[in-house]
CSV table of C-alpha atoms in Angstrom, one decimal:
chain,number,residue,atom,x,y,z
A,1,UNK,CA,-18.8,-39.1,42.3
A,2,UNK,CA,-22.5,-40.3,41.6
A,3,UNK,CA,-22.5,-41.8,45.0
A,4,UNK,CA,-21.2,-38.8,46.7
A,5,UNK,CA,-23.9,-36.8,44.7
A,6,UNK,CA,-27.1,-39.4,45.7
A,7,UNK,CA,-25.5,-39.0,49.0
A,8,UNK,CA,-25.8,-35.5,49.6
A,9,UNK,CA,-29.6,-33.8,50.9
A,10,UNK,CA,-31.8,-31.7,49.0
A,11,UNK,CA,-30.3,-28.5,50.9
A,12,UNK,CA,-26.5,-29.4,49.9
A,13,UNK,CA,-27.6,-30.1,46.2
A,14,UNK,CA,-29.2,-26.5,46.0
A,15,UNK,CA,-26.2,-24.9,47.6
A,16,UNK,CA,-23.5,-26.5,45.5
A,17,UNK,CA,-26.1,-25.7,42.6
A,18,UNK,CA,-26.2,-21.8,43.7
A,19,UNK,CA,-22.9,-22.0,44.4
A,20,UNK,CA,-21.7,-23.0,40.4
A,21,UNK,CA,-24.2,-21.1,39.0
A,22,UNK,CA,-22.5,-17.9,40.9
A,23,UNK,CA,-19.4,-19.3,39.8
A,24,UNK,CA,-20.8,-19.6,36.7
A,25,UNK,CA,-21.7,-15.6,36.1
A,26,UNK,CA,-18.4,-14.8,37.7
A,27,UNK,CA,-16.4,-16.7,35.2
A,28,UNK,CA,-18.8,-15.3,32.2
A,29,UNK,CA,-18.3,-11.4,34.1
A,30,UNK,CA,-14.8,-11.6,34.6
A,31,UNK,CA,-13.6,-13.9,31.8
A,32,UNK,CA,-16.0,-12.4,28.9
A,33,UNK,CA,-17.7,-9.2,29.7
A,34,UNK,CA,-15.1,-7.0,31.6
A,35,UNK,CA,-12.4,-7.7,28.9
A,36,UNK,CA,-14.7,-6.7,26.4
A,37,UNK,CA,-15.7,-3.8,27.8
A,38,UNK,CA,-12.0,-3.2,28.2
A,39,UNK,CA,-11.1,-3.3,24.4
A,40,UNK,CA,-14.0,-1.3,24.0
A,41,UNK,CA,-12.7,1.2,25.8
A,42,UNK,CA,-9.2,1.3,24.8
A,43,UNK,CA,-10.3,1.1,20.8
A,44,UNK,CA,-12.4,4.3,21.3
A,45,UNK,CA,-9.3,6.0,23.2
A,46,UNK,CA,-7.0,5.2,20.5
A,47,UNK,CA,-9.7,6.7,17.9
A,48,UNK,CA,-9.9,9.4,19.7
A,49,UNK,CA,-6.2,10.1,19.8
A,50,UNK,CA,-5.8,9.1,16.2
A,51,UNK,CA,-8.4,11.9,15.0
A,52,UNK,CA,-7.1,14.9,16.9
A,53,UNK,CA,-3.8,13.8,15.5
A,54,UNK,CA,-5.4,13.9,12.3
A,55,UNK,CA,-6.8,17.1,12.9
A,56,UNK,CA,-2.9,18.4,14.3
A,57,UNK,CA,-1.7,16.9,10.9
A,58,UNK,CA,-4.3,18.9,8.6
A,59,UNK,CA,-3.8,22.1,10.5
A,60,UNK,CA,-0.1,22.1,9.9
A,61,UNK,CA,-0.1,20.9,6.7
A,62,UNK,CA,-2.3,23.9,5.4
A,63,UNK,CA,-0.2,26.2,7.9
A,64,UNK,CA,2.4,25.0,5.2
A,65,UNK,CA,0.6,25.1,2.6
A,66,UNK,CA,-0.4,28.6,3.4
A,67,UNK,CA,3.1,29.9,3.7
A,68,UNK,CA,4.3,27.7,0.6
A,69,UNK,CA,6.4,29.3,-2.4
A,70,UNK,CA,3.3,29.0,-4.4
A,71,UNK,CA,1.5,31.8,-2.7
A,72,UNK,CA,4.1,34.3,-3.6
A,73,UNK,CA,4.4,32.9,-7.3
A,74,UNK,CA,6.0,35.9,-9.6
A,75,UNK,CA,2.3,36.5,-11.2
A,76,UNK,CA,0.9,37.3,-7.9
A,77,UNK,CA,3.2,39.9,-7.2
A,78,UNK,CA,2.4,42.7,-9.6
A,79,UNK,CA,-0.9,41.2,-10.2
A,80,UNK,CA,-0.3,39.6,-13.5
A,81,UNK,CA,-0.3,36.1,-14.8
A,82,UNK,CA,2.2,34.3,-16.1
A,83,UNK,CA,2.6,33.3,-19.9
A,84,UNK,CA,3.8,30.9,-22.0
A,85,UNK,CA,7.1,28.1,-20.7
A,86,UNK,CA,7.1,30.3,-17.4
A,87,UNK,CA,3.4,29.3,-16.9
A,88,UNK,CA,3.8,26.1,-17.8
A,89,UNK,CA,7.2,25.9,-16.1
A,90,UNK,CA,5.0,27.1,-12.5
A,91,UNK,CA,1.6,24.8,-13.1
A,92,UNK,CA,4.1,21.7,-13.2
A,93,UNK,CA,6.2,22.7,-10.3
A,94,UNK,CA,2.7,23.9,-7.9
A,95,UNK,CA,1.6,20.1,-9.1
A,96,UNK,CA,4.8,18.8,-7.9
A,97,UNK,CA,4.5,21.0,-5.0
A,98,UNK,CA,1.2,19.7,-4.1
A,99,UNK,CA,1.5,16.0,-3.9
A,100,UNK,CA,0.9,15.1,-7.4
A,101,UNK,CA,2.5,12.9,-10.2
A,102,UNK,CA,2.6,14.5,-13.6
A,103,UNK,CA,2.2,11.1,-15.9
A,104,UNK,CA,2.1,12.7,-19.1
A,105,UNK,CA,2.7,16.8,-20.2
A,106,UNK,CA,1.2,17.8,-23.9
A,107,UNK,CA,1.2,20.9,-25.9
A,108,UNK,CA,1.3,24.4,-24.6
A,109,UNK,CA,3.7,26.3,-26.7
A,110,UNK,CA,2.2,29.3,-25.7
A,111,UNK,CA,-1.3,27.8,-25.8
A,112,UNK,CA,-3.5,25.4,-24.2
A,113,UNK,CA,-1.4,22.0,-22.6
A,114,UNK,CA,-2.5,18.8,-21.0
A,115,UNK,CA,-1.3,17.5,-17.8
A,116,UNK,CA,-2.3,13.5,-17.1
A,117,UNK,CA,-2.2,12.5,-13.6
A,118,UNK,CA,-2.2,8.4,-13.1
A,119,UNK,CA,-3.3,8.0,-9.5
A,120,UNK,CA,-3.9,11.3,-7.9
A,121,UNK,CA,-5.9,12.2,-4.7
A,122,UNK,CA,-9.1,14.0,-5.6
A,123,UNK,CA,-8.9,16.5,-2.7
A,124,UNK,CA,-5.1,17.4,-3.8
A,125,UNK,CA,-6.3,18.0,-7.4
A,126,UNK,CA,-8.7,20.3,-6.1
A,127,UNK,CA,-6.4,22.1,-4.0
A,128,UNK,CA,-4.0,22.5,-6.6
A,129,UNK,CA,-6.5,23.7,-9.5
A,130,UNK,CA,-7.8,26.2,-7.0
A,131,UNK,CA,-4.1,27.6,-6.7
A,132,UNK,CA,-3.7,27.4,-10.6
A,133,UNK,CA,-7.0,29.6,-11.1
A,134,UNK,CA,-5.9,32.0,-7.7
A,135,UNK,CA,-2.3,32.0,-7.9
A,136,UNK,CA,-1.0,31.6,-10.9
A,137,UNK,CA,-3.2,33.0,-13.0
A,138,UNK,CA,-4.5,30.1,-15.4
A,139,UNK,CA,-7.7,28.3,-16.3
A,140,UNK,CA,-9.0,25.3,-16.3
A,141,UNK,CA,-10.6,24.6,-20.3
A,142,UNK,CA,-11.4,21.2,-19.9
A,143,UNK,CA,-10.9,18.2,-17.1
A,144,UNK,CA,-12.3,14.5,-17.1
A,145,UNK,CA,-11.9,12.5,-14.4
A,146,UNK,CA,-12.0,8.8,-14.0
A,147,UNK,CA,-12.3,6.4,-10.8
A,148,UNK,CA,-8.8,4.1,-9.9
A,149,UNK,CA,-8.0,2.2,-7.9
A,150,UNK,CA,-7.5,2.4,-4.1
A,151,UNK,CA,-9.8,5.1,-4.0
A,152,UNK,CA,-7.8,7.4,-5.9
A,153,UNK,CA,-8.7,9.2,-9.3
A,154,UNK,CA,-7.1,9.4,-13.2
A,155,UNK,CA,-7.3,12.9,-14.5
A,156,UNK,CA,-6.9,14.5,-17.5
A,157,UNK,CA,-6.9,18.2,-17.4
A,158,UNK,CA,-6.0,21.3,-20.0
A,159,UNK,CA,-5.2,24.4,-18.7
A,160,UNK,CA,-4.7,27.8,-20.3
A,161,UNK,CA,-2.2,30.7,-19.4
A,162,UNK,CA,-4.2,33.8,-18.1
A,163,UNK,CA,-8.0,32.4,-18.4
A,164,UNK,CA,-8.0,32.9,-22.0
């Protein structure tokens, strides 16, 4: 091979050297580059496809959410609030009904009771003490609220029949 090489002119040497360095960027185009580019492309499609079926999801779910049982609680229809066990009984089940898991329940014959949720989404527990203050009626005396795990939130929170 080193004899062929010596063998060859100065003309042939700079051809077969053009010639591998083309090869060369060829290789690096369509072996490195263009796939690349390729995966580049297809990621953003899928992103793109994930978020507006993100967005499809969200609308629905507060289409649902909208026209939930909750809306037409018995306190919203003659515009009083509930009291007492039927309050109570109503701020566990719009809990329940919005995604969350009641650890503990304290207190609240006829007052003030505690609900304790373990590992709740902050944006659910939101949404749900917005419908206990709109909905049903009640108030919100006192909430802490601790960082957990997995990006979700422990929450104590005592709430009061009819905002008293």
């Amino acid at each position: 091979m080193r004899d062929w090489w010596v063998g060859l002119s100065l003309r042939e040497k700079g051809l077969l050297g053009t010639a591998g360095a083309i090869l060369l960027v060829l290789v690096i185009w369509y072996g490195v580059v263009t796939p690349m580019t390729n995966a580049r492309e297809e990621a953003r499609l899928a992103r793109q496809t994930a978020s507006n079926e993100l967005a499809q999801l969200e609308r629905l779910l507060a289409a649902q959410r909208a026209m939930s049982p909750l809306s037409a609680a018995p306190g919203n229809t003659n515009g009083q609030s509930l009291s007492g066990d039927a309050f109570k009984s109503e701020v566990t089940r719009s809990a329940q009904a919005a995604g969350l898991s009641i650890a503990r329940l304290q207190g609240g014959d006829g007052g003030p009771f505690s609900l304790v949720f373990e590992q709740a989404d902050a944006r659910q527990l939101y949404y749900w003490l917005g419908q206990v203050e709109t909905s049903l009626g009640g108030s919100v005396e006192r909430m802490s609220i601790d960082q957990a795990p997995n990006g979700r939130v422990r929450a104590t929170v005592d709430v009061v029949a009819g905002g008293s």
